[in-house]
Amino acid sequence: MVSVKRVAIIGAGVSGLVSIKSCLEEEFQPICFEKSSQIGGVWIYSDDDTRGKASAMYNGLVTNSSKEMMCFSDFAYPPEYPPYLYTHHVIKYYRDYAKHYDIEKYIKFNTEVIDVSPTDDNQTTGQWNVTIRQRNQEQFIEQTDVFDAVMVCTGKHSNCIMPEYPGMDKFKGQIIHSNTFRRGEDFVGQNILVVGASHSAGDVATQCSHYAKSTYISLRNGCYVLARRGPNGQPMDSVANRRFSSKIPGFIRSKMLTSLVESRVDHDSLGLRSDRHVFSASVMVNDSLPDRILNGTLKVKAHIEKFTKNGVMFVDRTYIEDIDTVIFATGYGITFPFISREIVDERKLELFKHILSPKYTTLAFIGSVGAIGAQAPVYELQARWAASVFSGTVKLPDLKACQMDAKKRVDGMIKRYGYLKIKFAPVPYQEELANDIGVIPTLDMFLTDPKLAVKVFFGPAYPPSYRLQGPHAWAGARDAIMKGWENTISSTKTRHISKEHGVTGHILFTAIFLFFLILVILF
């Protein structure tokens, strides 16, 4: 068993912040290296050109997850914040979190990690050589230090993916990636084609459609479009991500979610229909896209076949000419330029529990996964789990079992999506990690605190439920859960209503939901 004291943390974005705090909880000595001058990672908005680099915020971005679902487990969003957040809300929250837990003093800014390699005695000590390049005025200083463990927190948005199609080199218009997009008004009077089927593609297309002469969106396999508002006005993610519903067989949940989504958007008439079932298809959270299609300012096109000098031909043999700009909202790839592929190959990303290198058990990757829901709580549990492994609280199986687990998880993702895409429903994964570290909510709560138990097991899977008991519990967790709905709507109830309908509405929704579930099971 190796002894861990000093931990190198690479990146001060969301996963880096929770990694620092998790290390402090285990009484480690974390040192975080951040190549920029501030915390926040991809949530920092800048007008600077990030062409070809990591993900970047665009003007007007609104979160796809509601604030009560995307908060950290022991630090609530302010009640006055709206249910869905703009970028400035989110970055302020992360700065407040860092200040509250005195995290920033453990971060070295303007410091880039350029190499991470095992020490000669790594197999017995678990230690790592970490080489950094620090900017000091006009000079760069490189130095190497030894750490007992490393947590890589550079995320999954570090490298733009740009597809290639025949004729692109002859196309006379502009071709860009969505990481350079900032605002729709930059494309006034242009003919725009957006390529992609996820959240950013929908945002870019709808923003451009307000200003461009014409706007099109090209979908390879179609997609499912989800509104932020779910049944009874509740945030959709708080309806979808609940403990009891995660226990329902997958084929039933798929039918239920598909039925719910299609009750709000006619995917056939709008040309959005996916050829895959909802759990393996592209999902786009967007409230405006169906309306923009219905009023004719946005048109849906098939997959691209080829570019011409002035336009694009699609696989259904339709053609658009005089295109001024093509915006590829085609996502990002993971890259770890400071680590040899012999240690971890980002093209496979075979990690035990999607976190730990099977061979090098003091090397953890936090935030290299995607969740169909809020990301931050997933990263937080990953960080807590990794810190518990380093401390010896969580025991690991042997090397072969770790390798089999890592391969099985990746193979499962490839089978689901047809290519390597690490993305899954958050609740089952969070429960798995929480169970390992001893913080999972238990059924005996129905005897000791039945009101809370109903909220925890049948209501939204709010992150504070992982601070109710076990290591590093939070005294405010119960209150945060019980007031979850109240805090969600606190900022929107700006007009007094004499008669409260909320309780009746929730009961009605639950009854309808259970009735619908029975129908699906029977028929």
Coordinates of C-alpha atoms in Angstrom, one line a residue:
M1 CA 0.0 0.0 0.0
V2 CA 1.5 3.3 -1.1
S3 CA 1.3 6.4 1.1
V4 CA -0.2 9.5 -0.4
K5 CA 0.5 13.0 0.9
R6 CA 1.2 15.4 -1.9
V7 CA -1.2 15.4 -4.9
A8 CA -0.8 17.2 -8.2
I9 CA -4.0 18.5 -9.7
I10 CA -4.0 19.5 -13.3
G11 CA -6.6 22.2 -14.2
A12 CA -8.7 24.5 -12.0
G13 CA -12.0 24.1 -13.8
V14 CA -15.0 22.4 -12.2
S15 CA -13.3 19.0 -11.7
G16 CA -10.1 20.7 -10.4
L17 CA -12.0 22.6 -7.7
V18 CA -13.8 19.5 -6.4
S19 CA -10.5 17.6 -6.5
I20 CA -8.7 20.1 -4.4
K21 CA -11.5 20.1 -1.8
S22 CA -11.7 16.2 -1.8
C23 CA -7.9 16.1 -1.2
L24 CA -8.3 18.5 1.7
E25 CA -11.0 16.4 3.2
E26 CA -8.6 13.5 3.2
E27 CA -5.9 15.7 4.7
F28 CA -3.6 15.6 1.6
Q29 CA -1.5 18.4 0.4
P30 CA -2.9 19.4 -3.0
I31 CA -1.2 21.7 -5.5
C32 CA -3.3 22.6 -8.5
F33 CA -1.7 23.8 -11.8
E34 CA -3.8 26.1 -13.9
K35 CA -2.4 27.4 -17.2
S36 CA -4.7 30.4 -17.3
S37 CA -5.0 33.3 -14.8
Q38 CA -8.4 32.3 -13.2
I39 CA -10.6 29.4 -12.1
G40 CA -13.6 28.1 -14.1
G41 CA -12.2 26.3 -17.1
V42 CA -14.7 26.2 -20.0
W43 CA -17.1 28.4 -18.1
I44 CA -15.0 31.5 -18.6
Y45 CA -16.3 33.7 -21.4
S46 CA -13.8 35.5 -23.6
D47 CA -14.0 37.2 -27.0
D48 CA -10.5 36.0 -27.7
D49 CA -10.0 33.7 -30.8
T50 CA -9.8 30.1 -29.5
R51 CA -9.7 28.6 -33.0
G52 CA -8.8 24.9 -32.9
K53 CA -8.4 24.9 -29.1
A54 CA -10.6 23.9 -26.3
S55 CA -14.3 24.6 -25.8
A56 CA -15.3 28.2 -25.3
M57 CA -18.4 29.9 -24.0
Y58 CA -20.7 31.8 -26.4
N59 CA -22.9 34.8 -25.6
G60 CA -26.3 34.0 -24.2
L61 CA -25.6 30.4 -23.2
V62 CA -28.1 29.0 -20.7
T63 CA -27.4 25.8 -18.7
N64 CA -29.1 22.6 -19.8
S65 CA -29.3 21.5 -16.2
S66 CA -31.3 23.2 -13.4
K67 CA -29.4 24.8 -10.5
E68 CA -30.6 22.4 -7.8
M69 CA -29.4 19.4 -9.9
M70 CA -26.0 20.9 -10.9
C71 CA -24.9 22.2 -7.5
F72 CA -22.1 20.7 -5.5
S73 CA -23.3 18.4 -2.7
D74 CA -22.4 20.8 0.2
F75 CA -22.8 24.3 -1.4
A76 CA -26.2 25.4 -2.6
Y77 CA -26.9 27.9 -5.4
P78 CA -28.4 31.1 -4.1
P79 CA -32.2 31.1 -4.0
E80 CA -32.3 34.3 -6.0
Y81 CA -30.6 32.6 -9.0
P82 CA -33.1 31.5 -11.7
P83 CA -33.8 27.8 -12.2
Y84 CA -31.6 27.7 -15.3
L85 CA -28.5 29.8 -15.3
Y86 CA -26.5 32.1 -17.6
T87 CA -22.7 31.8 -17.7
H88 CA -22.2 34.7 -15.2
H89 CA -24.3 32.9 -12.6
V90 CA -22.2 29.7 -12.9
I91 CA -18.8 31.3 -12.8
K92 CA -19.8 33.4 -9.8
Y93 CA -21.0 30.3 -8.1
Y94 CA -17.6 28.5 -8.7
R95 CA -15.7 31.5 -7.4
D96 CA -17.9 31.7 -4.3
Y97 CA -17.3 27.9 -3.8
A98 CA -13.6 28.4 -4.0
K99 CA -13.7 31.3 -1.6
H100 CA -16.0 29.5 0.9
Y101 CA -13.6 26.6 1.1
D102 CA -10.5 28.6 0.8
I103 CA -9.4 26.7 -2.3
E104 CA -7.6 29.3 -4.4
K105 CA -4.5 29.3 -2.2
Y106 CA -3.7 25.8 -3.4
I107 CA -3.7 26.9 -7.1
K108 CA -0.7 28.0 -9.1
F109 CA -2.0 30.2 -12.0
N110 CA -0.3 30.8 -15.3
T111 CA 1.4 27.4 -14.9
E112 CA 1.1 24.7 -17.5
V113 CA 1.9 21.0 -17.0
I114 CA 4.0 19.8 -19.8
D115 CA 4.9 16.3 -18.7
V116 CA 3.7 13.7 -16.2
S117 CA 5.7 10.5 -16.0
P118 CA 6.2 7.7 -13.4
T119 CA 9.3 7.9 -11.2
D120 CA 11.7 5.0 -11.5
D121 CA 10.3 3.4 -8.3
N122 CA 6.6 4.1 -9.2
Q123 CA 5.6 0.5 -8.9
T124 CA 6.5 0.6 -5.2
T125 CA 5.9 4.2 -4.3
G126 CA 3.2 5.2 -6.8
Q127 CA 5.0 8.5 -7.3
W128 CA 5.1 10.8 -10.3
N129 CA 7.5 13.3 -11.9
V130 CA 5.4 16.4 -12.8
T131 CA 7.1 19.0 -15.0
I132 CA 5.6 22.5 -15.2
R133 CA 6.2 25.6 -17.3
Q134 CA 5.5 28.8 -15.4
R135 CA 5.0 32.2 -17.0
N136 CA 6.9 34.9 -15.0
Q137 CA 6.5 38.2 -16.8
E138 CA 8.2 37.6 -20.2
Q139 CA 10.1 34.5 -19.2
F140 CA 9.1 30.8 -18.9
I141 CA 10.6 28.7 -16.1
E142 CA 10.5 24.9 -16.2
Q143 CA 10.8 22.7 -13.2
T144 CA 10.1 19.2 -12.1
D145 CA 8.7 18.0 -8.8
V146 CA 7.7 14.6 -7.3
F147 CA 4.1 13.9 -6.2
D148 CA 2.5 10.9 -4.5
A149 CA -0.5 11.0 -6.8
V150 CA -1.9 12.9 -9.8
M151 CA -5.5 14.0 -10.6
V152 CA -5.9 15.0 -14.2
C153 CA -8.8 17.5 -14.4
T154 CA -8.4 18.9 -17.9
G155 CA -11.9 17.6 -18.9
K156 CA -13.4 16.4 -22.1
H157 CA -13.5 19.6 -24.2
S158 CA -9.9 20.0 -24.9
N159 CA -9.6 19.3 -28.7
C160 CA -12.0 20.5 -31.4
I161 CA -13.4 17.7 -33.7
M162 CA -13.6 18.9 -37.3
P163 CA -15.0 16.3 -39.8
E164 CA -13.7 16.1 -43.3
Y165 CA -15.9 15.9 -46.4
P166 CA -15.1 15.8 -50.1
G167 CA -14.8 19.2 -51.7
M168 CA -14.1 21.1 -48.4
D169 CA -10.8 22.4 -49.8
K170 CA -12.6 23.9 -52.8
F171 CA -15.3 25.6 -50.8
K172 CA -15.1 29.4 -51.0
G173 CA -17.1 30.2 -47.9
Q174 CA -16.0 30.3 -44.3
I175 CA -15.7 27.0 -42.3
I176 CA -15.4 27.3 -38.5
H177 CA -15.9 25.3 -35.4
S178 CA -18.5 26.3 -32.9
N179 CA -15.7 27.1 -30.3
T180 CA -15.1 30.4 -32.2
F181 CA -18.8 31.3 -32.2
R182 CA -19.8 34.1 -29.8
R183 CA -23.0 35.6 -31.0
G184 CA -25.6 35.3 -33.7
E185 CA -25.5 38.9 -34.8
D186 CA -22.0 38.3 -36.1
F187 CA -23.7 36.5 -39.1
V188 CA -26.2 39.2 -40.1
G189 CA -27.4 38.7 -43.7
Q190 CA -25.5 35.5 -44.3
N191 CA -26.6 32.0 -45.4
I192 CA -25.5 29.7 -42.5
L193 CA -25.2 26.0 -42.3
V194 CA -24.7 24.5 -38.8
V195 CA -23.6 20.9 -38.5
G196 CA -24.3 18.9 -35.4
A197 CA -27.1 17.4 -33.3
S198 CA -26.3 18.3 -29.7
H199 CA -26.8 21.3 -27.4
S200 CA -24.3 23.7 -28.9
A201 CA -25.5 23.0 -32.4
G202 CA -29.1 23.9 -31.4
D203 CA -28.0 27.1 -29.6
V204 CA -25.8 28.2 -32.5
A205 CA -28.5 27.5 -35.1
T206 CA -31.3 29.3 -33.2
Q207 CA -29.1 32.3 -32.4
C208 CA -28.0 32.6 -36.1
S209 CA -31.6 32.2 -37.3
H210 CA -32.5 35.6 -35.7
Y211 CA -30.0 37.5 -37.8
A212 CA -29.0 35.4 -40.8
K213 CA -30.6 35.6 -44.2
S214 CA -31.2 31.8 -44.0
T215 CA -30.1 29.2 -41.5
Y216 CA -29.9 25.4 -41.9
I217 CA -28.9 22.6 -39.5
S218 CA -27.6 19.4 -40.8
L219 CA -28.2 16.2 -38.8
R220 CA -26.4 12.9 -39.4
N221 CA -28.9 10.6 -37.6
G222 CA -31.5 13.0 -36.3
C223 CA -31.9 13.8 -32.6
Y224 CA -34.4 14.1 -29.8
V225 CA -35.1 17.7 -28.7
L226 CA -35.9 18.1 -25.0
A227 CA -37.4 21.3 -23.5
R228 CA -36.0 22.5 -20.2
R229 CA -39.6 22.5 -18.7
G230 CA -40.9 19.1 -17.8
P231 CA -44.3 17.9 -16.6
N232 CA -46.1 20.3 -14.3
G233 CA -43.4 22.9 -15.1
Q234 CA -40.7 21.1 -13.2
P235 CA -37.2 21.2 -14.7
M236 CA -36.9 18.2 -17.0
D237 CA -33.6 17.0 -15.5
S238 CA -35.2 16.9 -12.1
V239 CA -38.0 14.7 -13.5
A240 CA -35.7 12.4 -15.4
N241 CA -33.0 11.8 -12.8
R242 CA -34.6 10.2 -9.8
R243 CA -33.6 7.1 -7.8
F244 CA -36.8 5.2 -8.2
S245 CA -37.0 5.7 -11.9
S246 CA -33.4 4.6 -12.4
K247 CA -34.5 1.2 -11.1
I248 CA -37.0 0.8 -13.9
P249 CA -35.9 -1.6 -16.7
G250 CA -34.2 0.3 -19.5
F251 CA -36.7 -0.6 -22.2
I252 CA -39.5 0.8 -20.1
R253 CA -37.6 4.0 -19.3
S254 CA -36.8 4.4 -23.0
K255 CA -40.5 4.1 -23.9
M256 CA -41.5 6.5 -21.2
L257 CA -38.9 9.2 -22.1
T258 CA -39.6 8.8 -25.8
S259 CA -43.4 9.3 -25.2
L260 CA -42.7 12.3 -23.0
V261 CA -40.4 14.0 -25.5
E262 CA -42.7 13.3 -28.5
S263 CA -45.7 14.6 -26.6
R264 CA -44.0 18.0 -26.8
V265 CA -42.3 18.0 -30.1
D266 CA -43.4 16.3 -33.4
H267 CA -40.0 15.0 -34.5
D268 CA -41.4 13.7 -37.8
S269 CA -43.0 16.9 -39.1
L270 CA -40.0 19.0 -38.1
G271 CA -37.5 16.6 -39.7
L272 CA -35.8 15.8 -36.5
R273 CA -36.6 12.1 -36.2
S274 CA -33.6 10.0 -35.0
D275 CA -33.0 6.5 -36.4
R276 CA -31.9 5.3 -32.9
H277 CA -33.7 4.9 -29.6
V278 CA -33.5 7.7 -27.1
F279 CA -30.7 6.3 -24.9
S280 CA -28.3 5.9 -27.8
A281 CA -29.3 8.9 -29.9
S282 CA -28.1 12.5 -29.9
V283 CA -30.1 14.6 -27.4
M284 CA -30.5 18.3 -27.7
V285 CA -31.9 20.5 -24.9
N286 CA -33.4 23.5 -26.7
D287 CA -36.6 25.4 -26.0
S288 CA -36.4 27.5 -29.2
L289 CA -35.5 25.2 -32.0
P290 CA -38.9 23.8 -32.7
D291 CA -40.4 27.3 -32.8
R292 CA -37.7 28.5 -35.2
I293 CA -38.4 25.6 -37.5
L294 CA -42.2 26.3 -37.4
N295 CA -41.8 30.0 -38.3
G296 CA -39.5 29.1 -41.2
T297 CA -36.3 30.8 -40.0
L298 CA -34.5 27.5 -39.5
K299 CA -34.6 24.5 -41.8
V300 CA -33.4 20.9 -41.0
K301 CA -31.2 19.1 -43.6
A302 CA -29.8 15.6 -43.9
H303 CA -26.2 14.5 -43.5
I304 CA -23.6 16.2 -45.7
E305 CA -22.4 14.3 -48.8
K306 CA -20.0 16.8 -50.2
F307 CA -19.1 20.4 -50.5
T308 CA -19.1 22.3 -53.8
K309 CA -17.4 25.6 -54.6
N310 CA -20.4 27.7 -53.3
G311 CA -22.6 25.2 -51.5
V312 CA -23.3 21.8 -50.0
M313 CA -24.8 18.6 -51.4
F314 CA -26.7 16.3 -48.9
V315 CA -27.1 12.6 -48.9
D316 CA -30.8 12.9 -49.9
R317 CA -29.5 14.7 -53.1
T318 CA -30.8 18.1 -52.0
Y319 CA -28.5 21.0 -52.5
I320 CA -28.0 24.5 -50.9
E321 CA -26.0 27.0 -52.8
D322 CA -24.5 30.4 -51.9
I323 CA -23.6 29.3 -48.3
D324 CA -21.5 32.0 -46.6
T325 CA -20.5 30.1 -43.4
V326 CA -20.5 26.5 -42.2
I327 CA -20.3 26.1 -38.5
F328 CA -19.3 22.7 -37.2
A329 CA -20.8 22.1 -33.8
T330 CA -19.4 18.6 -33.8
G331 CA -17.9 18.4 -30.3
Y332 CA -14.6 17.9 -28.8
G333 CA -12.1 15.1 -28.3
I334 CA -10.1 14.3 -25.1
T335 CA -6.4 14.7 -25.2
F336 CA -3.6 14.5 -22.6
P337 CA -0.6 15.9 -24.3
F338 CA 1.5 15.7 -21.1
I339 CA 1.1 12.0 -20.6
S340 CA 2.5 9.2 -22.8
R341 CA -0.1 7.0 -24.5
E342 CA 1.7 4.0 -23.0
I343 CA 0.4 5.2 -19.7
V344 CA -3.1 6.1 -20.8
D345 CA -4.4 6.1 -24.4
E346 CA -7.1 8.8 -24.8
R347 CA -8.3 7.0 -27.9
K348 CA -9.5 4.1 -25.8
L349 CA -9.8 5.7 -22.3
E350 CA -10.0 2.4 -20.5
L351 CA -10.2 3.5 -16.9
F352 CA -11.4 1.6 -13.8
K353 CA -14.8 3.0 -13.0
H354 CA -14.0 5.7 -15.7
I355 CA -11.6 7.2 -13.2
L356 CA -8.4 5.3 -12.4
S357 CA -5.6 3.9 -14.5
P358 CA -5.7 0.2 -13.9
K359 CA -1.9 -0.1 -13.9
Y360 CA -1.1 3.2 -12.2
T361 CA -3.5 3.4 -9.2
T362 CA -2.2 6.8 -8.1
L363 CA -3.2 8.4 -11.5
A364 CA -6.9 9.5 -11.6
F365 CA -8.9 11.3 -14.4
I366 CA -11.7 13.5 -13.1
G367 CA -14.3 14.9 -15.5
S368 CA -13.4 12.8 -18.6
V369 CA -17.0 11.5 -18.8
G370 CA -20.3 12.9 -19.9
A371 CA -23.6 12.6 -18.1
I372 CA -27.1 12.8 -19.5
G373 CA -27.8 15.5 -17.0
A374 CA -25.7 17.7 -14.7
Q375 CA -22.0 17.2 -14.9
A376 CA -20.6 18.8 -11.8
P377 CA -22.1 16.4 -9.2
V378 CA -20.7 13.5 -11.2
Y379 CA -17.2 15.0 -11.2
E380 CA -17.5 15.7 -7.5
L381 CA -18.2 12.1 -6.7
Q382 CA -15.4 11.0 -8.9
A383 CA -13.0 13.3 -7.0
R384 CA -14.3 12.0 -3.6
W385 CA -13.9 8.4 -4.8
A386 CA -10.4 8.9 -6.1
A387 CA -9.3 10.7 -2.9
S388 CA -10.8 7.8 -0.9
V389 CA -8.7 5.3 -3.0
F390 CA -5.6 7.3 -2.4
S391 CA -6.3 7.4 1.4
G392 CA -6.9 3.6 1.4
T393 CA -10.6 4.0 2.5
V394 CA -11.7 2.4 -0.8
K395 CA -10.0 -0.9 -1.6
L396 CA -9.2 -1.8 -5.2
P397 CA -9.5 -5.3 -6.7
D398 CA -6.5 -6.8 -8.4
L399 CA -5.0 -5.5 -11.7
K400 CA -6.8 -8.0 -13.9
A401 CA -10.2 -7.2 -12.4
C402 CA -9.5 -3.4 -12.8
Q403 CA -8.5 -4.0 -16.5
M404 CA -11.6 -6.1 -17.1
D405 CA -13.9 -3.4 -15.6
A406 CA -12.2 -0.7 -17.7
K407 CA -12.6 -2.6 -20.9
K408 CA -16.2 -3.7 -20.2
R409 CA -17.2 -0.1 -19.6
V410 CA -15.7 1.2 -22.9
D411 CA -17.0 -1.7 -24.9
G412 CA -20.5 -1.0 -23.5
M413 CA -20.3 2.6 -24.6
I414 CA -19.2 1.6 -28.1
K415 CA -22.0 -0.9 -28.4
R416 CA -24.5 1.8 -27.3
Y417 CA -23.4 4.6 -29.6
G418 CA -21.5 2.9 -32.3
Y419 CA -18.3 4.7 -31.4
L420 CA -16.3 5.7 -28.3
K421 CA -18.5 8.1 -26.4
I422 CA -18.3 8.0 -22.6
K423 CA -21.8 9.3 -21.7
F424 CA -24.4 7.8 -19.4
A425 CA -27.3 8.5 -17.0
P426 CA -25.8 10.1 -13.9
V427 CA -27.8 8.4 -11.1
P428 CA -26.7 4.8 -11.4
Y429 CA -23.1 5.8 -11.8
Q430 CA -23.2 8.2 -8.9
E431 CA -24.9 5.6 -6.7
E432 CA -22.1 3.1 -7.6
L433 CA -19.4 5.6 -6.5
A434 CA -21.3 6.7 -3.4
N435 CA -21.8 3.1 -2.3
D436 CA -18.0 2.6 -2.5
I437 CA -17.2 5.5 -0.3
G438 CA -20.0 5.0 2.1
V439 CA -22.2 8.0 1.4
I440 CA -25.2 6.4 -0.5
P441 CA -28.6 7.0 1.0
T442 CA -30.0 3.9 2.7
L443 CA -33.6 2.6 3.1
D444 CA -33.5 2.8 6.9
M445 CA -34.2 6.5 6.3
F446 CA -37.9 5.5 5.9
L447 CA -37.9 4.5 9.6
T448 CA -35.8 7.4 11.0
D449 CA -36.9 10.3 8.7
P450 CA -39.7 9.2 6.4
K451 CA -40.4 12.7 5.0
L452 CA -36.8 13.0 3.9
A453 CA -36.8 9.5 2.6
V454 CA -39.7 10.2 0.2
K455 CA -37.8 13.2 -1.1
V456 CA -34.6 11.3 -1.5
F457 CA -35.9 8.1 -3.2
F458 CA -38.9 9.4 -5.1
G459 CA -37.9 13.1 -5.7
P460 CA -35.1 14.5 -7.8
A461 CA -31.6 13.0 -7.0
Y462 CA -30.3 16.3 -5.5
P463 CA -26.5 16.2 -4.9
P464 CA -26.8 17.0 -1.1
S465 CA -28.2 13.4 -0.7
Y466 CA -24.6 12.3 -0.8
R467 CA -23.8 14.4 2.3
L468 CA -26.5 13.1 4.6
Q469 CA -24.3 10.4 6.1
G470 CA -20.9 8.8 5.9
P471 CA -17.5 10.5 5.5
H472 CA -17.6 14.3 5.3
A473 CA -21.3 14.7 5.9
W474 CA -22.8 18.2 5.7
A475 CA -25.1 19.5 8.4
G476 CA -27.1 21.5 5.8
A477 CA -27.8 18.5 3.5
R478 CA -31.3 17.7 4.8
D479 CA -32.5 21.3 4.6
A480 CA -31.1 21.7 1.0
I481 CA -33.1 18.6 -0.1
M482 CA -36.3 19.5 1.7
K483 CA -36.2 23.0 0.2
G484 CA -35.1 21.9 -3.3
W485 CA -38.4 22.8 -5.1
E486 CA -38.8 26.0 -3.0
N487 CA -35.3 27.2 -4.1
T488 CA -36.0 26.2 -7.7
I489 CA -38.9 28.6 -8.0
S490 CA -37.8 31.2 -5.5
S491 CA -36.6 33.6 -8.1
T492 CA -39.6 33.1 -10.5
K493 CA -42.4 33.8 -8.0
T494 CA -42.2 37.6 -8.3
R495 CA -46.0 38.0 -8.2
H496 CA -48.0 36.9 -5.2
I497 CA -50.6 34.2 -5.9
S498 CA -53.2 33.9 -3.2
K499 CA -54.0 30.2 -3.7
E500 CA -51.1 27.8 -3.8
H501 CA -51.4 25.1 -6.4
G502 CA -47.9 23.6 -6.2
V503 CA -48.6 20.7 -3.8
T504 CA -51.8 19.6 -5.6
G505 CA -49.9 19.8 -8.9
H506 CA -47.0 17.6 -7.6
I507 CA -49.4 15.0 -6.3
L508 CA -51.3 15.0 -9.6
F509 CA -48.1 14.6 -11.6
T510 CA -46.9 11.7 -9.4
A511 CA -50.3 9.9 -9.9
I512 CA -50.3 10.4 -13.6
F513 CA -46.7 9.3 -13.8
L514 CA -47.4 6.1 -11.9
F515 CA -50.5 5.4 -13.9
F516 CA -48.5 5.8 -17.1
L517 CA -45.8 3.5 -15.8
I518 CA -48.4 0.8 -15.1
L519 CA -49.8 1.1 -18.6
V520 CA -46.4 0.8 -20.2
I521 CA -45.6 -2.3 -18.2
L522 CA -48.9 -4.0 -19.0
F523 CA -49.1 -3.1 -22.6

